[in-house]
XYZ file of C-alpha atoms in Angstrom:
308
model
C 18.770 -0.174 8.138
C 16.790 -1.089 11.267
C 18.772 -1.647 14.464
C 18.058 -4.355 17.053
C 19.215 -4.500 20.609
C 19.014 -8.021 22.294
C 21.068 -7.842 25.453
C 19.784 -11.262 27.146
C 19.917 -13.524 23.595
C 18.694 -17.491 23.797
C 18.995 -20.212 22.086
C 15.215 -20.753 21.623
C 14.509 -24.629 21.485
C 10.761 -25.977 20.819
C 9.840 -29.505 21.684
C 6.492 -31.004 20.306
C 4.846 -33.175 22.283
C 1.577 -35.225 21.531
C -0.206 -33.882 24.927
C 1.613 -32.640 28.055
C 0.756 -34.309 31.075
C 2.219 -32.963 34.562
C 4.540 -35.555 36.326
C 4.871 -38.522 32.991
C 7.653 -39.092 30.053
C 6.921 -37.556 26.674
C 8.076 -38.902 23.563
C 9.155 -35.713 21.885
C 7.719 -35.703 18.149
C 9.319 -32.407 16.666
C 12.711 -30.391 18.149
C 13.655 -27.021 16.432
C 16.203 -24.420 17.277
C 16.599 -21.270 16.665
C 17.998 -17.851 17.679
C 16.030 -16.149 20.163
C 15.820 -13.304 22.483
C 12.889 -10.740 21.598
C 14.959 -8.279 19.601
C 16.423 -11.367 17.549
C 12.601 -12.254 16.891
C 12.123 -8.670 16.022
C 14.888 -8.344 13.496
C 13.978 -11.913 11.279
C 10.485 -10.956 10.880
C 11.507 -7.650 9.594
C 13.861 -9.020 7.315
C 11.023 -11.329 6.242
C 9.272 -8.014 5.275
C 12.048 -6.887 3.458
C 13.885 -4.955 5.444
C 17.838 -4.206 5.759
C 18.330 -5.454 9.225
C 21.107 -5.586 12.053
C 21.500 -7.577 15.373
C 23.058 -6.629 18.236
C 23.308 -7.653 22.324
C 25.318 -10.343 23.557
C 26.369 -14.180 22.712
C 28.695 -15.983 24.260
C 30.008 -19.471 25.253
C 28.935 -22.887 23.147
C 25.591 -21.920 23.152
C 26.289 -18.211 21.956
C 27.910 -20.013 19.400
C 25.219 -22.289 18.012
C 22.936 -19.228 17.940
C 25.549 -17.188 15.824
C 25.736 -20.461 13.226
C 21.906 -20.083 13.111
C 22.107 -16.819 12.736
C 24.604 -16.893 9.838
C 22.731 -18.087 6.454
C 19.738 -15.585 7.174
C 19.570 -11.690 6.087
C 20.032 -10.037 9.855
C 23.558 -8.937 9.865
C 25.373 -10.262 13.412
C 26.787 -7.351 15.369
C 26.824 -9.048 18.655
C 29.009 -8.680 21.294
C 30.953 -11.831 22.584
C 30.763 -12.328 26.353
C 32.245 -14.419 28.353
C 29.522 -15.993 30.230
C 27.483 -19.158 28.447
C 24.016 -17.487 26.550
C 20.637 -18.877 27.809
C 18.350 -21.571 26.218
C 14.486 -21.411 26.428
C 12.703 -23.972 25.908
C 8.845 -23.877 24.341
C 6.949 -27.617 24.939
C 4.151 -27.426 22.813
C 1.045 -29.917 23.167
C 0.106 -30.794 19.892
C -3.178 -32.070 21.472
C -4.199 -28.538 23.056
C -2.205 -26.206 20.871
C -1.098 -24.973 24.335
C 2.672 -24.072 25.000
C 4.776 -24.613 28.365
C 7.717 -22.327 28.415
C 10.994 -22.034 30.676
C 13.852 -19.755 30.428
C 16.874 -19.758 31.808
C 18.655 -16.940 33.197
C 20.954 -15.330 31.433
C 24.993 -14.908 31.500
C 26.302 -12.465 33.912
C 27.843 -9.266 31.549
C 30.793 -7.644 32.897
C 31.403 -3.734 33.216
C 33.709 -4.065 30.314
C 31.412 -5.789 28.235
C 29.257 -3.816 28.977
C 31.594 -0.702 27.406
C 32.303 -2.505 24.820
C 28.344 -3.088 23.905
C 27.785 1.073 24.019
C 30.902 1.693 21.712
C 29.347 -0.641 19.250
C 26.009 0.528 19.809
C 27.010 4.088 18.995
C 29.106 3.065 15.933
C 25.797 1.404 14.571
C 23.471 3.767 15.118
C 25.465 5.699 12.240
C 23.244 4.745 9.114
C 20.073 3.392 11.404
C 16.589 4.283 10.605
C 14.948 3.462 13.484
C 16.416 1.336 16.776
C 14.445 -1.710 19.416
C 15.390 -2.200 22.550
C 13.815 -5.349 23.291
C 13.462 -7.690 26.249
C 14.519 -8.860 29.725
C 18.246 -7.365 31.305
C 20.937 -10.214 31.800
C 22.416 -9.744 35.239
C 25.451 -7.765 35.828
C 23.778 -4.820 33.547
C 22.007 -2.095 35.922
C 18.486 -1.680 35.548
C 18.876 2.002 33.897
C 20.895 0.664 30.899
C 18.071 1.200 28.578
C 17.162 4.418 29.458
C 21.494 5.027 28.540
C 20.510 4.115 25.315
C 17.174 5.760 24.806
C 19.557 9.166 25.482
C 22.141 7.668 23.268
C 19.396 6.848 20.057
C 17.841 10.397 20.546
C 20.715 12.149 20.610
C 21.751 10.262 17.356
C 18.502 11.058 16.366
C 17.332 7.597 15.576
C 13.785 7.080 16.554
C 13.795 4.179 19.067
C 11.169 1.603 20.283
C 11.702 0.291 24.056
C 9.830 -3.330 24.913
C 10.702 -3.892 28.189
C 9.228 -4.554 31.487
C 9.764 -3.589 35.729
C 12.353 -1.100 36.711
C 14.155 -1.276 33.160
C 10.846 0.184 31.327
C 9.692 2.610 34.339
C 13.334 3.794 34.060
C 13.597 4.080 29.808
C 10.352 5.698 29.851
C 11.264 8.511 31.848
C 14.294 9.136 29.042
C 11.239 9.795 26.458
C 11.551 7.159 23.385
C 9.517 7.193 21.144
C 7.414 4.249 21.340
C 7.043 1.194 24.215
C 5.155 -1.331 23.565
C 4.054 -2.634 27.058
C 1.753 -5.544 27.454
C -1.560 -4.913 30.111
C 0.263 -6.655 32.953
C 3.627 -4.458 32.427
C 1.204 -1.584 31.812
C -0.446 -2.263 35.268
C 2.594 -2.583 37.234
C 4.137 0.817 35.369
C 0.857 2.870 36.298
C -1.065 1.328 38.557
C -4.351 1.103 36.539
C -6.035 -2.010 35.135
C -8.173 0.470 33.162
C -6.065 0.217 29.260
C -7.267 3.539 28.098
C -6.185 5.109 31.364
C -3.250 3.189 32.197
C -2.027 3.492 28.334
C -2.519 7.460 28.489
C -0.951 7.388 32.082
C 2.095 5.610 30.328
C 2.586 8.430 27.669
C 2.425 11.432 30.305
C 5.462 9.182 31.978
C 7.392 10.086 28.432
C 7.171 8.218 25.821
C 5.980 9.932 22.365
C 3.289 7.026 22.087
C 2.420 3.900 23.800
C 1.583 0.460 21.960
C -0.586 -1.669 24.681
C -0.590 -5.089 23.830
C -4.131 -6.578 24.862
C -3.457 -10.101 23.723
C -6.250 -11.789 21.395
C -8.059 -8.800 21.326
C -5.005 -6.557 19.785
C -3.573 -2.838 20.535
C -4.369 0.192 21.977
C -2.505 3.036 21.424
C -2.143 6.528 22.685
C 0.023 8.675 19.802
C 0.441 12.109 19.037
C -2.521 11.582 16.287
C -5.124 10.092 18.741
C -5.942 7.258 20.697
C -6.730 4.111 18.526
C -7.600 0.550 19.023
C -6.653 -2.013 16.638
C -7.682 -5.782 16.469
C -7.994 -8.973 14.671
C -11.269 -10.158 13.157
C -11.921 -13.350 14.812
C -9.728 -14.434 18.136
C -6.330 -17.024 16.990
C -5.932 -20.044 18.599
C -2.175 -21.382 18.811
C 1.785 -20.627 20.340
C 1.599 -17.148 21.376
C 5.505 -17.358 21.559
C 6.974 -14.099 19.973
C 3.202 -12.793 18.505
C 4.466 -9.629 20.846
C 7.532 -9.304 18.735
C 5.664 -9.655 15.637
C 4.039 -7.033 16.423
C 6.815 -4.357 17.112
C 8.479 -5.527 13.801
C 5.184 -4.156 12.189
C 5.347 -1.174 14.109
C 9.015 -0.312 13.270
C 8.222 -1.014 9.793
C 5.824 0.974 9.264
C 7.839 4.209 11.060
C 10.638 3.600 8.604
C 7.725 3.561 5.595
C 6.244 6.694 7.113
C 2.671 4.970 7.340
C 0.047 6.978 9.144
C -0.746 5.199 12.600
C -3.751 2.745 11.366
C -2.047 1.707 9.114
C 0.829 0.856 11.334
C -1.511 -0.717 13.602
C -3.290 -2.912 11.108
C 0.380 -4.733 10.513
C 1.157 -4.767 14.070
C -1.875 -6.698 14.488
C -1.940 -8.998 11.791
C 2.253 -9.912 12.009
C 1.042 -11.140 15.520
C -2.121 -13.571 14.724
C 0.269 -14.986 12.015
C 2.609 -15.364 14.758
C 0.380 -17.345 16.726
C -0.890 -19.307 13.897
C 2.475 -20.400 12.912
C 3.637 -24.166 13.247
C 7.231 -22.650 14.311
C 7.365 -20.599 17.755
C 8.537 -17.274 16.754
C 7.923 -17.438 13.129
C 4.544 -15.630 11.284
C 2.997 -17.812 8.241
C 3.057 -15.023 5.408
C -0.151 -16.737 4.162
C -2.239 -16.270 7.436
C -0.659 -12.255 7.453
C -1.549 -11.893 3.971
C -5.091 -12.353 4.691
C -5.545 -10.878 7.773
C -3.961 -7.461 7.015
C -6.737 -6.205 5.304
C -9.682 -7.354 7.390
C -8.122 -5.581 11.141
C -10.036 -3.499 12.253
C -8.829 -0.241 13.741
C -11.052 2.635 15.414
C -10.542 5.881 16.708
C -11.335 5.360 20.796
C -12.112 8.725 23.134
C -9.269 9.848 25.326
C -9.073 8.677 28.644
C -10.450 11.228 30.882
C-alpha cells in the first residue's frame, strides 16, 4: 500500500459563483465538500488509479468529523489521529464567469506534544507493509518545524521510499534528512536556494539532499533533476481552469509510478497529465479521467543539459 501523511487536514468546501466581484453579495450556484489537506488529495487520486491506499495526519472536533464521514464510503483507508483541537475548512470560490478561483484557509488546530507521540507510534506501525510514503503540506501549529525531517529518518530507516511536498523551514529542514523525492513548486524552490534560474535552483535543491527533485513550473509542467538525468516534462497546449490540488495530482503520479517501477519519463508524463486533468476538472481537487486519458500520451518530456 501507499502511505499518506496529512498533518494539517481541511474540510475543503467549493462555492460556485456566477462572477466574483470584490465588495457585492453572490448568490452561490454550486457548494461541494470534501476532505482535504494535500496528502488527502494525494491519496483519492491514487486510489482512483488503482491503488491500495492509507490516510493518515490529524482530524478532530465537528469538522474532523464531517471529513472522516466523507472519507468513509471511498477506498483510502482512515488512519488518522483524533486531536483535540477543531480541523480547518478552506474554502475555494470559483467564478464560473472567469474560470478563476479565490481561495482562503484557515489555520489549523493546535496539536499537542502527546498527540503528537501518538501520530509517530502510528506512523511507525504503518509504515510496516508501505510501498512508498508522502509527506504532504503545510505544519498545524504546536508541531515544530523539523517534524518532517523526524519522519524522513523514520521512512528511510523503515526503508520506505518517501516523497516530501512541503514548503519554508519544514522543507529546508526534511531536505537536509535526504528523501527521496520533493516536489517543490518555483516559488518554494526560490526561497529554498535562492535562484530564480529552475535548472539551477532545481539542481541546487538535490545537492541540499534529496535523491531527486520534482519542480513544479505551473502550466508549463516539471523539471526534474534524478539520478538518471535532468528532464523536463510538459503538457501539449496550456489548461485553463481551478488549479486547486493539480500539484497533488501530480505527486500521486509520481508515487505511482515509483511503486510500478516506471523509468523517470514515464513517471513524468503521468505527473503531468494527472495535473491538467486536475485543472480541467469541474470539482476542485478531483482529475476528469477522460481529459488524463488523452493527455497522457501526447506530454512531452525531453532530456534538458545539467545546470552548470
Amino acid at each position: 500500500m501507499i502511505l499518506t501523511v496529512t498533518l494539517n487536514t481541511a474540510l475543503d468546501l467549493t462555492y460556485r459563483v456566477p462572477a466574483l466581484t470584490p465588495h457585492a453579495s453572490h448568490r452561490v450556484t454550486q457548494v461541494i465538500e470534501r476532505p482535504g489537506g494535500k496528502g488527502l488529495n494525494v491519496a483519492r487520486v491514487l486510489a482512483a488509479l488503482g491503488h491500495e491506499t492509507v490516510a493518515t495526519g490529524f482530524a478532530g472536533g465537528a469538522t474532523g468529523a464531517t471529513l472522516r464521514e466523507l472519507l468513509a464510503p471511498t477506498s483510502v483507508r482512515d488512519e488518522l489521529v483524533e486531536t483535540a483541537g477543531t480541523t480547518r475548512r478552506t474554502v475555494a470560490v470559483v467564478d464560473t464567469a472567469t474560470g478563476d478561483t479565490t481561495q482562503l484557509n484557515e489555520p489549523g488546530p493546535a496539536v499537542t506534544a502527546a498527540e503528537w507521540t501518538a501520530f509517530r507510534g502510528r506512523f511507525a506501525e504503518l509504515l510496516d507493509g508501505a510501498r512508498a510514503v508522502a509527506l504532504c503540506g503545510s505544519l498545524p501549529p504546536g508541531i515544530h518545524v523539523g517534524a518532517y525531517a523526524e519522519l524522513v529518518r523514520l521512512a528511510r530507516a523503515a526503508a520506505v521510499p518517501v516523497l516530501l511536498d512541503t514548503s519554508g523551514e519544514p522543507l529546508r529542514r526534511g531536505i537536509a534528512a535526504r528523501p527521496d523525492l520533493v516536489k517543490p513548486n518555483a516559488d518554494e524552490l526560490a526561497h529554498l536556494t535562492g535562484s530564480r534560474e529552475p535548472r539551477r535552483a532545481t539542481h541546487d535543491a538535490r545537492r541540499r539532499g534529496a535523491h531527486a527533485v520534482i519542480s513544479s513550473l505551473g502550466p508549463e509542467g516539471l523539471l526534474a533533476a534524478t539520478p538518471d538525468g535532468l528532464w523536463r516534462a510538459a503538457p501539449p497546449a496550456p489548461v485553463r481552469g481551478n488549479p486547486t490540488g493539480a500539484g497533488d495530482s501530480a505527486v500521486a503520479g509520481l508515487l505511482a509510478g515509483l511503486v510500478e517501477g516506471l523509468p523517470w519519463p514515464d513517471r513524468l508524463a503521468r505527473a503531468v497529465a494527472l495535473s491538467a486533468a486536475t485543472v480541467l476538472s469541474p470539482v476542485a481537487g478531483e482529475f476528469d479521467p477522460t481529459a488524463y486519458e488523452d493527455l497522457l500520451p501526447r506530454v512531452k518530456v525531453t532530456s534538458e543539459p545539467e545546470a552548470a
